[in-house]
Coordinates of C-alpha atoms in Angstrom, one line a residue:
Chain L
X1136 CA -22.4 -6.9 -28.3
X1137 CA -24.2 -10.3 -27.4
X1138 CA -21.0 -11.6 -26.6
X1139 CA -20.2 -8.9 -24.3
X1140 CA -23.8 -9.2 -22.5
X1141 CA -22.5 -13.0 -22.4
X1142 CA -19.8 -12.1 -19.9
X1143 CA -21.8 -9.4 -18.1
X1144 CA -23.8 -12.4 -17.2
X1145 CA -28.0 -12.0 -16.4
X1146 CA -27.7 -11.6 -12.4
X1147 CA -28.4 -9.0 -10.4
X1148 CA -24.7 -7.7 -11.1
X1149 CA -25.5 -7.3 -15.1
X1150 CA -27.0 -3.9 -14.6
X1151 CA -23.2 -2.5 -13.0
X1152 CA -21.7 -3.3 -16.9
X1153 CA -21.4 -1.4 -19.5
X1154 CA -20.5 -1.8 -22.8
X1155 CA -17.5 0.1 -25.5
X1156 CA -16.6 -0.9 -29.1
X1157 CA -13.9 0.4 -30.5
X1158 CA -11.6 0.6 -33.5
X1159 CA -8.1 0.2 -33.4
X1160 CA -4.8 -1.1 -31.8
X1161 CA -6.4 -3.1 -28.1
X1162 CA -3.3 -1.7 -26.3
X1163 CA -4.1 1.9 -27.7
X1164 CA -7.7 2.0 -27.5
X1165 CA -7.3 0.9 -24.0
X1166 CA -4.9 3.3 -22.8
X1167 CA -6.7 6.2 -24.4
X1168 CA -9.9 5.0 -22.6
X1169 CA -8.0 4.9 -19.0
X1170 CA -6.2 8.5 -20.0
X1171 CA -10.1 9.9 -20.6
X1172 CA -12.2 8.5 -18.2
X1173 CA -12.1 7.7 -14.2
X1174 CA -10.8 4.3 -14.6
X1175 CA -9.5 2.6 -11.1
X1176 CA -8.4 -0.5 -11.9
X1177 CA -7.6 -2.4 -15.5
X1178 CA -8.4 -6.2 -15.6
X1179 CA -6.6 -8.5 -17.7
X1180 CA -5.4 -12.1 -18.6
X1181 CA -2.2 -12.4 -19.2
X1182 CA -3.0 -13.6 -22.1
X1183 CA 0.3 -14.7 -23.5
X1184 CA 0.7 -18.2 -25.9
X1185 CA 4.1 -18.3 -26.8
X1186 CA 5.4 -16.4 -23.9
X1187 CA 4.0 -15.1 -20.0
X1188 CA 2.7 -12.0 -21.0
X1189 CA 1.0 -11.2 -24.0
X1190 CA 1.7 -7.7 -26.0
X1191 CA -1.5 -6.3 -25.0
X1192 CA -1.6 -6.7 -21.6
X1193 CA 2.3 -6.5 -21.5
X1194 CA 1.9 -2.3 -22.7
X1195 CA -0.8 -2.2 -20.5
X1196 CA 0.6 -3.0 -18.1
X1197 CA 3.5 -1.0 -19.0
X1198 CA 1.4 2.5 -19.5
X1199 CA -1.6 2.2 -17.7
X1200 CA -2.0 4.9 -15.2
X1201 CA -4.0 3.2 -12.9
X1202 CA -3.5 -0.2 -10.7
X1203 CA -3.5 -3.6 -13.2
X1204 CA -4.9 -6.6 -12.2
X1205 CA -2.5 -9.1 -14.7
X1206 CA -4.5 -12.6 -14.3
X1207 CA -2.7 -15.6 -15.4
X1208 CA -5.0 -17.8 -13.5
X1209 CA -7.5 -17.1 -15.8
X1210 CA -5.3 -19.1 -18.4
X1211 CA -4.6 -21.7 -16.4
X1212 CA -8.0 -22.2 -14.7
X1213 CA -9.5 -22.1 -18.1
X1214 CA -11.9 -25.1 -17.6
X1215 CA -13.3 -24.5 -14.0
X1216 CA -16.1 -22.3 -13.9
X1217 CA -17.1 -20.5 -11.5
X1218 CA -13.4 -19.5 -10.7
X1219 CA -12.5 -17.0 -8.0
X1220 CA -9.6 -14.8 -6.8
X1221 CA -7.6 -16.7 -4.5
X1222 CA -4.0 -15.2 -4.4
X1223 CA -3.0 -12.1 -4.7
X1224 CA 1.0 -11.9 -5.7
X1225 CA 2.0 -8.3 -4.5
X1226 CA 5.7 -7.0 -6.2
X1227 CA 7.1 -4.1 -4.1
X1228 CA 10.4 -2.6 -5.4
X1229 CA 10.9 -1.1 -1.9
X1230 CA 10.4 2.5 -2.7
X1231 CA 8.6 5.2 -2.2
X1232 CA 5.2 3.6 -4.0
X1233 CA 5.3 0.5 -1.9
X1234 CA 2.8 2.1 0.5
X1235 CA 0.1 3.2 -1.6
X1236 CA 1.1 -0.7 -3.7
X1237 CA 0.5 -2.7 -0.7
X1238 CA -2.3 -0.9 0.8
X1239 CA -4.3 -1.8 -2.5
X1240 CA -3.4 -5.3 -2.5
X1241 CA -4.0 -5.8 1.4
X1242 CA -7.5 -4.5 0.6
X1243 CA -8.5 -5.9 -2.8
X1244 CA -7.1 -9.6 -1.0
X1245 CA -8.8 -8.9 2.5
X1246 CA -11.9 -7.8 0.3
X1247 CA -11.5 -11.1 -1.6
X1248 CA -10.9 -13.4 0.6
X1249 CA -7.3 -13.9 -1.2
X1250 CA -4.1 -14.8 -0.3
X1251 CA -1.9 -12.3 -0.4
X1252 CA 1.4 -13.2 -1.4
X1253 CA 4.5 -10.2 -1.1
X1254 CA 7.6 -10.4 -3.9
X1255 CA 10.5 -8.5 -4.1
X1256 CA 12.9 -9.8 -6.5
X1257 CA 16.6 -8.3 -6.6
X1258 CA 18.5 -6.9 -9.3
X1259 CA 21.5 -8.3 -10.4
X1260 CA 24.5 -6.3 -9.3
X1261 CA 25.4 -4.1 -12.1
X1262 CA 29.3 -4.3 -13.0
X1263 CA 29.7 -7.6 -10.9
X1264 CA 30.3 -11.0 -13.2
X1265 CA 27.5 -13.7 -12.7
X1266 CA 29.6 -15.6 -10.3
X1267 CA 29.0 -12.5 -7.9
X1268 CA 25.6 -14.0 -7.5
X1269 CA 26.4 -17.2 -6.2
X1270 CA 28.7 -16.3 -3.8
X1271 CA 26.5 -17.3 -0.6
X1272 CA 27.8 -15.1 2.0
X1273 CA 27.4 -11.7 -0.5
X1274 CA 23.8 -13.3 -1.2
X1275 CA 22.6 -14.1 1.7
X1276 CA 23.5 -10.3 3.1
X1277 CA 21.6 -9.2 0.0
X1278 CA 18.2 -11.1 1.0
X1279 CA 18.7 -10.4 4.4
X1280 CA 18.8 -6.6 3.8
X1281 CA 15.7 -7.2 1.1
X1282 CA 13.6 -8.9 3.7
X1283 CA 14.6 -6.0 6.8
X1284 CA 13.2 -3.4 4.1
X1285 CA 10.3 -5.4 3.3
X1286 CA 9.3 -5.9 6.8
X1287 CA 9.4 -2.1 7.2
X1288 CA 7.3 -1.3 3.6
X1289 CA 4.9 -3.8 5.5
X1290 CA 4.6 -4.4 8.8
X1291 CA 0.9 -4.5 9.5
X1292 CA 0.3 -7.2 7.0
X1293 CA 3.5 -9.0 8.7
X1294 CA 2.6 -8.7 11.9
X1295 CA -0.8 -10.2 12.0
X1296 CA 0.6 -12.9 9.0
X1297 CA -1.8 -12.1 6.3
X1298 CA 1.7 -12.2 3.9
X1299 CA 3.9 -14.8 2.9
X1300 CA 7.6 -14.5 2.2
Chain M
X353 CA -14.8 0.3 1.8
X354 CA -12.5 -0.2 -1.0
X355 CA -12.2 2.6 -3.1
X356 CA -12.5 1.6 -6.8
X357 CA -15.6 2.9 -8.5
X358 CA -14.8 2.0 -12.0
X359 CA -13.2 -1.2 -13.2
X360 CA -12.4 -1.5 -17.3
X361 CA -12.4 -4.7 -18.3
X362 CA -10.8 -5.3 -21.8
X363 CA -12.2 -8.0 -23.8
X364 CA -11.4 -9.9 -26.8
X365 CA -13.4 -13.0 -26.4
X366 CA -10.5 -15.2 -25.6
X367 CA -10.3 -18.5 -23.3
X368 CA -8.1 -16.1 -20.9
X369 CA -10.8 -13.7 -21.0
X370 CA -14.3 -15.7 -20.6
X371 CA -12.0 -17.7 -17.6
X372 CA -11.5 -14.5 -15.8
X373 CA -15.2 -13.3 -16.7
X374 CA -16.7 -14.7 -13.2
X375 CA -13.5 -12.9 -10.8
X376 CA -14.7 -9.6 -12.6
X377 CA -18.4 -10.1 -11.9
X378 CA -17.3 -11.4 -8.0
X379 CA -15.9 -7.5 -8.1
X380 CA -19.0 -6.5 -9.0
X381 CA -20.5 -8.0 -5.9
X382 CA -18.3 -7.4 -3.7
X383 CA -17.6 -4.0 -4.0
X384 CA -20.0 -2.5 -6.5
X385 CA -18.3 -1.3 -8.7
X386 CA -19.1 0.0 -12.4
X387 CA -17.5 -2.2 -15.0
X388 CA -17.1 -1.4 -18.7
X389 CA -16.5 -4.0 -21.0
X390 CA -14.4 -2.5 -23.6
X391 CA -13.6 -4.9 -27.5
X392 CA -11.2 -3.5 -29.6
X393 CA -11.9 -4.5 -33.5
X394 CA -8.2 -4.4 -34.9
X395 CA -9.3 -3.9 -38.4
X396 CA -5.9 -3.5 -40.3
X397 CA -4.8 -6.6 -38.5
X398 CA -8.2 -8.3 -39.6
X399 CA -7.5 -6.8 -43.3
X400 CA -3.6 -7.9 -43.4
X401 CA -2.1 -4.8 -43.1
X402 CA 0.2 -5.4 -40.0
X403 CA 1.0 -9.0 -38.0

């Protein structure tokens, strides 16, 4: 418990934190705290050693029903104190959740003072051989169609340039 | 004005975890919201029981 206080810190923002020990599997425990109380948002590191995502935050991130903040800067800013939020890497999948996605991020960034960064990575094309990929002309029509549905999943944050591409 | 009222914040004491410690209390000042720190003790990991 002290070393939970320890992170809460002694300012003015200590009395916002509370406190939970549990036993069990993290991932579990965690999801089974989200599933039974009004959690909003989950915050993690990424927490991975031998690969990107660790197996925590990677079925958290997985099974969470609520938004996940997934921080790898937190591994790799490990020695500067004091460290804030200063991108904010929003992945659309241009469907139907995009909106309510990228409404969140434009906020939590604006709110931040962040950078907000937009990603949309495509799929390989299922039955094609690799060499499909890099075929330019087939590739670049791919991107091209990406980025015109990207524009439309986010044209306010386009439009004033608060995105990168 | 931002709409999360409860942030969880899972904790296991790790360099990740203090690095990311002042981002979660710049949430808290920003948008006041409730934060609960939550530490899982994996026991039967502890006691050898699964790796």
């Amino acid at each position: 418990m002290r070393r939970m206080k320890a992170i809460a810190g002694d300012g003015p923002q200590a009395r916002y934190f509370g406190f939970r020990l549990e036993r069990g599997q993290p991932a579990v425990r965690i999801l089974e705290y989200v599933r039974a109380h009004p959690i909003d948002l989950v915050v993690i590191p990424a927490g991975g050693t031998s690969r990107p995502v660790g197996s925590v935050a990677d079925q958290v991130l997985a099974e969470a029903s609520c938004p996940v903040w997934l921080d790898w800067g937190a591994v790799r800013c490990r020695a500067t104190t004091g460290m804030d939020a200063r991108r904010v890497c929003c992945a659309l999948e241009l469907g139907e959740c995009d909106e309510t996605v990228l409404a969140t991020a434009e906020k939590m960034a604006a709110e931040l003072g962040a950078e907000l960064s937009l990603i949309h990575a495509l799929p390989p094309t299922a039955g094609k051989p690799p060499v499909y990929l890099g075929e330019v002309g087939i590739r670049e029509r791919e991107v091209a169609g990406a980025v015109r549905r990207l524009e439309w999943a986010s044209p306010p944050i386009l439009a004033t340039g608060g995105g990168d591409r | 004005m931002f709409t999360f009222h409860h942030v969880l914040f899972p904790v296991d004491f790790s360099s990740g975890c203090q690095a990311l410690a002042p981002t979660v209390r710049r949430m808290v000042e920003v948008w006041s919201v409730d934060v609960t720190l939550l530490h899982a003790i994996d026991e039967e990991r502890w006691l050898g029981g699964r790796h």
